[in-house]
Coordinates of C-alpha atoms in Angstrom, one line a residue:
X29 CA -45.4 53.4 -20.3
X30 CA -45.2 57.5 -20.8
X31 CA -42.6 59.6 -21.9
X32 CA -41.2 61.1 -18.8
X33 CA -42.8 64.9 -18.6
X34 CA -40.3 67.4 -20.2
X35 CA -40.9 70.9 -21.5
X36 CA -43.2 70.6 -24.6
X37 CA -42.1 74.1 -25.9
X38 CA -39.9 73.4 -29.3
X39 CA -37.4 76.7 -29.6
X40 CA -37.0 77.3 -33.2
X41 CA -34.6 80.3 -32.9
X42 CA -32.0 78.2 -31.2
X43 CA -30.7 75.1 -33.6
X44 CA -30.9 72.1 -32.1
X45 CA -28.2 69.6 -32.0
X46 CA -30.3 66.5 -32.7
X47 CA -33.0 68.6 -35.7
X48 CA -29.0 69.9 -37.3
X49 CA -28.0 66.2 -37.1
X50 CA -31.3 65.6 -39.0
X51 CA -30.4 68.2 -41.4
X52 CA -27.5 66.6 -42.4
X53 CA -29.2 63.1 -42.9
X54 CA -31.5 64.9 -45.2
X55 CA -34.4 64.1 -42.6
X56 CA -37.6 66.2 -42.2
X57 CA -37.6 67.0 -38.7
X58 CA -36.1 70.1 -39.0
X59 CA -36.4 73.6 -39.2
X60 CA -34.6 77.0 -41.1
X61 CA -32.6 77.4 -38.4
X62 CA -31.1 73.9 -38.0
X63 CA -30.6 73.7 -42.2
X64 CA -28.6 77.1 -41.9
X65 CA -25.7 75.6 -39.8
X66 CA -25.7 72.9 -42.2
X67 CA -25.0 75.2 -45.1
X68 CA -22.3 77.0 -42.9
X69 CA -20.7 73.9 -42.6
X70 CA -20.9 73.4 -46.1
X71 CA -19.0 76.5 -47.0
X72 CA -16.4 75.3 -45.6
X73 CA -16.4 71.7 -45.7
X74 CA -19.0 70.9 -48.9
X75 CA -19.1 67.2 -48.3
X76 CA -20.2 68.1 -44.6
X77 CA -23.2 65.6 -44.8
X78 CA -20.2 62.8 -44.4
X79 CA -20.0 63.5 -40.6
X80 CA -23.0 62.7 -40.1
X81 CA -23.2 60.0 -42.6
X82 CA -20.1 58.1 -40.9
X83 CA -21.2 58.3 -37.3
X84 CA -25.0 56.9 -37.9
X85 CA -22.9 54.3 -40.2
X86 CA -20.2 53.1 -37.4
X87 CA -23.3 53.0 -34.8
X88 CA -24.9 50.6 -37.1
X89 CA -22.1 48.5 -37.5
X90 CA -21.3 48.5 -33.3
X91 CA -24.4 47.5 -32.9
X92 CA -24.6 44.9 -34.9
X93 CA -21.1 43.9 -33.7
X94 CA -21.9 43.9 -29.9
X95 CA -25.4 41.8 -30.2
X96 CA -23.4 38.8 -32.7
X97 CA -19.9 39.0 -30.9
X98 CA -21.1 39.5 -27.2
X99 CA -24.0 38.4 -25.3
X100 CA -25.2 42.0 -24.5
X101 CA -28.8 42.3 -24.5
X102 CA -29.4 45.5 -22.8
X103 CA -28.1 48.9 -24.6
X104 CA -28.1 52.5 -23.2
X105 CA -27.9 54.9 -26.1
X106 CA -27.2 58.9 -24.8
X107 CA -28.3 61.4 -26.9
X108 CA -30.3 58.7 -29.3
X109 CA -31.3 61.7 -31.8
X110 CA -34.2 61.5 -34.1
X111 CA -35.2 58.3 -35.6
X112 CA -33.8 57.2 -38.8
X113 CA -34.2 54.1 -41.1
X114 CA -31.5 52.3 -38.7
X115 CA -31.7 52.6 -35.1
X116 CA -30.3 50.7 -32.4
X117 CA -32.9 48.7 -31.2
X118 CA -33.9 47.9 -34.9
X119 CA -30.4 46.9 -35.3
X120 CA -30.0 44.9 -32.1
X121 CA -33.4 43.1 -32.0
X122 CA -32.9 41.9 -35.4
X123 CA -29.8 39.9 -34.3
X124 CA -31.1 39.1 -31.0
X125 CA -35.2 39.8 -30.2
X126 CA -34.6 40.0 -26.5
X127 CA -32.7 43.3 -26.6
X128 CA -33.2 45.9 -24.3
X129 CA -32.8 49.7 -25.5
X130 CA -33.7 52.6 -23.3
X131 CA -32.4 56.0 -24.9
X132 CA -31.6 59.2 -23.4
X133 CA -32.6 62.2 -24.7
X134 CA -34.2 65.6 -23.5
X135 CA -34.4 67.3 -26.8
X136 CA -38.2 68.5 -26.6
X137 CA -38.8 67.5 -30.6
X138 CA -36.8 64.0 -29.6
X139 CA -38.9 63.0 -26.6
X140 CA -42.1 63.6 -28.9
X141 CA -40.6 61.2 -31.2
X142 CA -39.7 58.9 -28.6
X143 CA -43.3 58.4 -27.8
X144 CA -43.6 56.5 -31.3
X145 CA -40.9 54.4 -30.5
X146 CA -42.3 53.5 -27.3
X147 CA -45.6 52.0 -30.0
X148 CA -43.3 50.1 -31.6
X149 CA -42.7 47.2 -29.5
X150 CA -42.0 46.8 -24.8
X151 CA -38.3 46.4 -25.1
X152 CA -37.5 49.8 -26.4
X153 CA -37.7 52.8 -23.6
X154 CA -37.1 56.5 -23.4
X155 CA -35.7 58.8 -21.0
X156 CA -35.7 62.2 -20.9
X157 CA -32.6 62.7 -18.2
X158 CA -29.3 65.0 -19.4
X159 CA -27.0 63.0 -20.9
X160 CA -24.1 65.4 -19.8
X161 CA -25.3 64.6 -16.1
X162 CA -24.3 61.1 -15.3
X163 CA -25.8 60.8 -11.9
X164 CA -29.3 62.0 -13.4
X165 CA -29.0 59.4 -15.9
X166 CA -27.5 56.5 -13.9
X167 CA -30.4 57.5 -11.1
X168 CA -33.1 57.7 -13.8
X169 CA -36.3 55.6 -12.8
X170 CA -37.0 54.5 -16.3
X171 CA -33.2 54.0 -16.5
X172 CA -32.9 51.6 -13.5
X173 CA -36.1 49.9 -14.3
X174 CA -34.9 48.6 -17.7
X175 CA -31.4 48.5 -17.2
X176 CA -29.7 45.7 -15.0
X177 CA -26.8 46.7 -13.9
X178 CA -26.0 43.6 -12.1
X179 CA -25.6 42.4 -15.9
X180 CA -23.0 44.0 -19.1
X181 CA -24.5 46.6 -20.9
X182 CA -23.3 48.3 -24.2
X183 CA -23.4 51.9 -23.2
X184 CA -23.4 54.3 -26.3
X185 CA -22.2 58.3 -26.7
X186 CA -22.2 58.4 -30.0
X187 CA -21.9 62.0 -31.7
X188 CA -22.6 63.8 -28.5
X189 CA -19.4 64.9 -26.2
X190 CA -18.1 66.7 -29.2
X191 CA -21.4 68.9 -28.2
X192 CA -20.5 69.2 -23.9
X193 CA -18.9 72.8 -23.6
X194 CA -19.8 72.7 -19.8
X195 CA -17.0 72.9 -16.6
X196 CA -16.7 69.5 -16.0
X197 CA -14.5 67.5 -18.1
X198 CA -15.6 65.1 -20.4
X199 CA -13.0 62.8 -19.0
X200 CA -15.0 62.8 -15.7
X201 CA -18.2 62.5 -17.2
X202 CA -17.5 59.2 -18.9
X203 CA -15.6 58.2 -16.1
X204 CA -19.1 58.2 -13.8
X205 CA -20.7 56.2 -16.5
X206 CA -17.9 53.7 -16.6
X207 CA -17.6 53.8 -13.0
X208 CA -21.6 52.2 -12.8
X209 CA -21.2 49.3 -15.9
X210 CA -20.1 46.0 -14.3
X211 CA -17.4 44.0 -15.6
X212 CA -17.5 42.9 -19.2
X213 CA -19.9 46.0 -20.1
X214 CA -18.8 47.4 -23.7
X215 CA -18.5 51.3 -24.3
X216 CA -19.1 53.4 -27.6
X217 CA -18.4 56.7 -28.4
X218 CA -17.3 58.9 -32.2
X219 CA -16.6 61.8 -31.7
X220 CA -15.3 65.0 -33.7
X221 CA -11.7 65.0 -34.6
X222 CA -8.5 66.6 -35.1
X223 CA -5.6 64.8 -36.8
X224 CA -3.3 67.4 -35.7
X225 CA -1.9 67.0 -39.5
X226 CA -1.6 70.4 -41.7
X227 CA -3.8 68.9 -44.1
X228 CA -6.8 68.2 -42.2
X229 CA -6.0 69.9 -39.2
X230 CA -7.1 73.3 -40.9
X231 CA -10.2 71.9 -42.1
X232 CA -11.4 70.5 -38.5
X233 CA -10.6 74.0 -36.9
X234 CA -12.4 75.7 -39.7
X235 CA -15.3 73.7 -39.0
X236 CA -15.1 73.6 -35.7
X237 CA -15.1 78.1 -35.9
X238 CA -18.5 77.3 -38.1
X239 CA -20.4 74.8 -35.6
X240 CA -18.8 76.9 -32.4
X241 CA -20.5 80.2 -33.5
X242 CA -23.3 78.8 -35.4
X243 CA -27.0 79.0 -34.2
X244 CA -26.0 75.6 -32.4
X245 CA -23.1 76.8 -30.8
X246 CA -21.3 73.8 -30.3
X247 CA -19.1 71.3 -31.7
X248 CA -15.0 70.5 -30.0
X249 CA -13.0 68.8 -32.8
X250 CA -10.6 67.2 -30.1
X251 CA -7.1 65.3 -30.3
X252 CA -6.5 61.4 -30.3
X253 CA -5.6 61.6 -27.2
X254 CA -8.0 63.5 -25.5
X255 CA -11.0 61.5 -27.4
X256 CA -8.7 58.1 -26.3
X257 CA -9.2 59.7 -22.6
X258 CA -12.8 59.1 -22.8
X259 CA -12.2 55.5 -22.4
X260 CA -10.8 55.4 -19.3
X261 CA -9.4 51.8 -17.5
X262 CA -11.3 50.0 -20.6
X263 CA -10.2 47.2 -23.3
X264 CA -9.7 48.3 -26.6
X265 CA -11.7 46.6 -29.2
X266 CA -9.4 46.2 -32.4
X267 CA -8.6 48.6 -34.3
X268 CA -9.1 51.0 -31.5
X269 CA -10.0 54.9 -32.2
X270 CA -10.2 55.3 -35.7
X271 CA -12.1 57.1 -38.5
X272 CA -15.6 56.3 -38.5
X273 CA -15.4 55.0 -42.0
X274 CA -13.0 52.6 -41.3
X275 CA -14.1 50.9 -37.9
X276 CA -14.4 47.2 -39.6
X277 CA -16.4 48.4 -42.8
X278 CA -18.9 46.9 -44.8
X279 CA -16.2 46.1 -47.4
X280 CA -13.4 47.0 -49.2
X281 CA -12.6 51.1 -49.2
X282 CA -12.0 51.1 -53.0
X283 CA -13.0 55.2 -52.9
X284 CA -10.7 57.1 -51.1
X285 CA -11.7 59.1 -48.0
X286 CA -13.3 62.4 -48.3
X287 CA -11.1 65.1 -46.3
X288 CA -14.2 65.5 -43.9
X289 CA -13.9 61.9 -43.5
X290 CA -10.9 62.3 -41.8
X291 CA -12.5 64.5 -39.0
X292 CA -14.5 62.1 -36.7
X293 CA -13.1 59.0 -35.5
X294 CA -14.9 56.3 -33.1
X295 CA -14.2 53.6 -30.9
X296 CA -15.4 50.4 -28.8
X297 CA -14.0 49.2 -25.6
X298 CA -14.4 46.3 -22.9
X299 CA -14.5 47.1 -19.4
X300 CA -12.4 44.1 -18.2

């Protein structure tokens, strides 16, 4: 099926959120202006890269998580980014074939990549709704085709409310999207964070001031309380919100964390 129609027009004086994501994953899909907030980040906060490093890790492993532990088949993913080596439904259809991705995205370089995920096999979809606007998304035709909401879902904002400076809280937003999943639907989101300790405290603000007035312009470090707000009414999957890095690692942590590491924090929850 095609991409829904969205401008074609690629901005390259403005960074954009998912091409700086990119930059930080070493990608290619990127251009000056999206590799300059990743050095100002860096001059603050020189292992930088881990951000993004730890949230593209902790999706990985909640992916794999819900398709072995649950039986969710069908995954929304908001604000899906550019295509890496691991994505979701590479993830989830390696566990269980039958899995159902449709991704959300209107970044214009995004939605051209999305066509070549489309190519790559008929249970992976793209929208092109606003993430930020959960009526457009929950109302989206490509949405509601693929996505049975008579049936769980895992429903993924991974690395993106950090990124909504708009008037409406981000409290409400998630709370329309939980609102629309039927009982024993699971919920992810990381997000950016501040300890509220003098040690890393300082460092999240600092880099929050970087990514706030960068070419990007945004980027909330928030509390533990106001990121635990984003689950609203939901379940708590064990250990609850916690650094990226250690939401049920791969192994052992034999290194200890970076400082940086500190700074974004992620969580899955059951809607009972």
């Amino acid at each position: 099926m095609p991409v829904p129609k969205a401008p074609v027009h690629i901005d390259t004086t403005k960074a954009s959120i998912a091409r700086v994501y990119d930059a930080f994953l070493n990608g290619k899909d990127n251009y000056e202006i999206d590799r300059e907030v990743f050095r100002r980040v860096k001059s603050v906060a020189p292992e930088a890269a881990l951000l993004a490093y730890d949230n593209r890790a902790f999706l990985i492993r909640a992916t794999r998580f819900i398709a072995s532990q649950t039986n969710i088949a069908q995954y929304l993913d908001c604000g899906s980014g550019l295509p890496t080596a691991e994505n979701t439904h590479q993830v989830a259809q390696r566990i269980n074939p039958e899995s159902k991705v449709v991704y959300v995205d209107n970044d214009p370089v995004v939605i051209a990549h999305g066509r070549a995920l489309l190519e790559e096999n008929d249970q992976t979809h793209f929208s092109a709704a606003d993430i930020f606007e959960p009526e457009q998304v929950l109302q989206d035709e490509v949405v509601r085709k693929y996505i049975d909401f008579n049936e769980p879902l895992a429903l993924f904002h991974m690395g993106t409310i950090h990124h909504y400076d708009g008037a409406r809280s981000p409290q409400d937003i998630m709370q329309t999207y939980i609102d629309a999943l039927p009982s024993g639907s699971y919920v992810g989101i990381s997000h950016f964070y501040d300890p509220q300790t003098d040690e890393y405290s300082e460092l999240a603000r600092r880099m929050e001031d970087v990514f706030v007035h960068s070419p990007m312009g945004s980027g909330v470090f928030r509390t533990r309380a106001q990121i635990e707000g984003l689950f609203p009414g939901l379940e708590m999957v064990q250990p609850g919100v916690v650094e990226c890095a250690r939401w049920w690692p791969d192994g052992p942590e034999l290194k200890p964390l970076d400082p940086v590491q500190y700074c974004i924090v992620g969580g899955i929850a059951r809607k009972p």
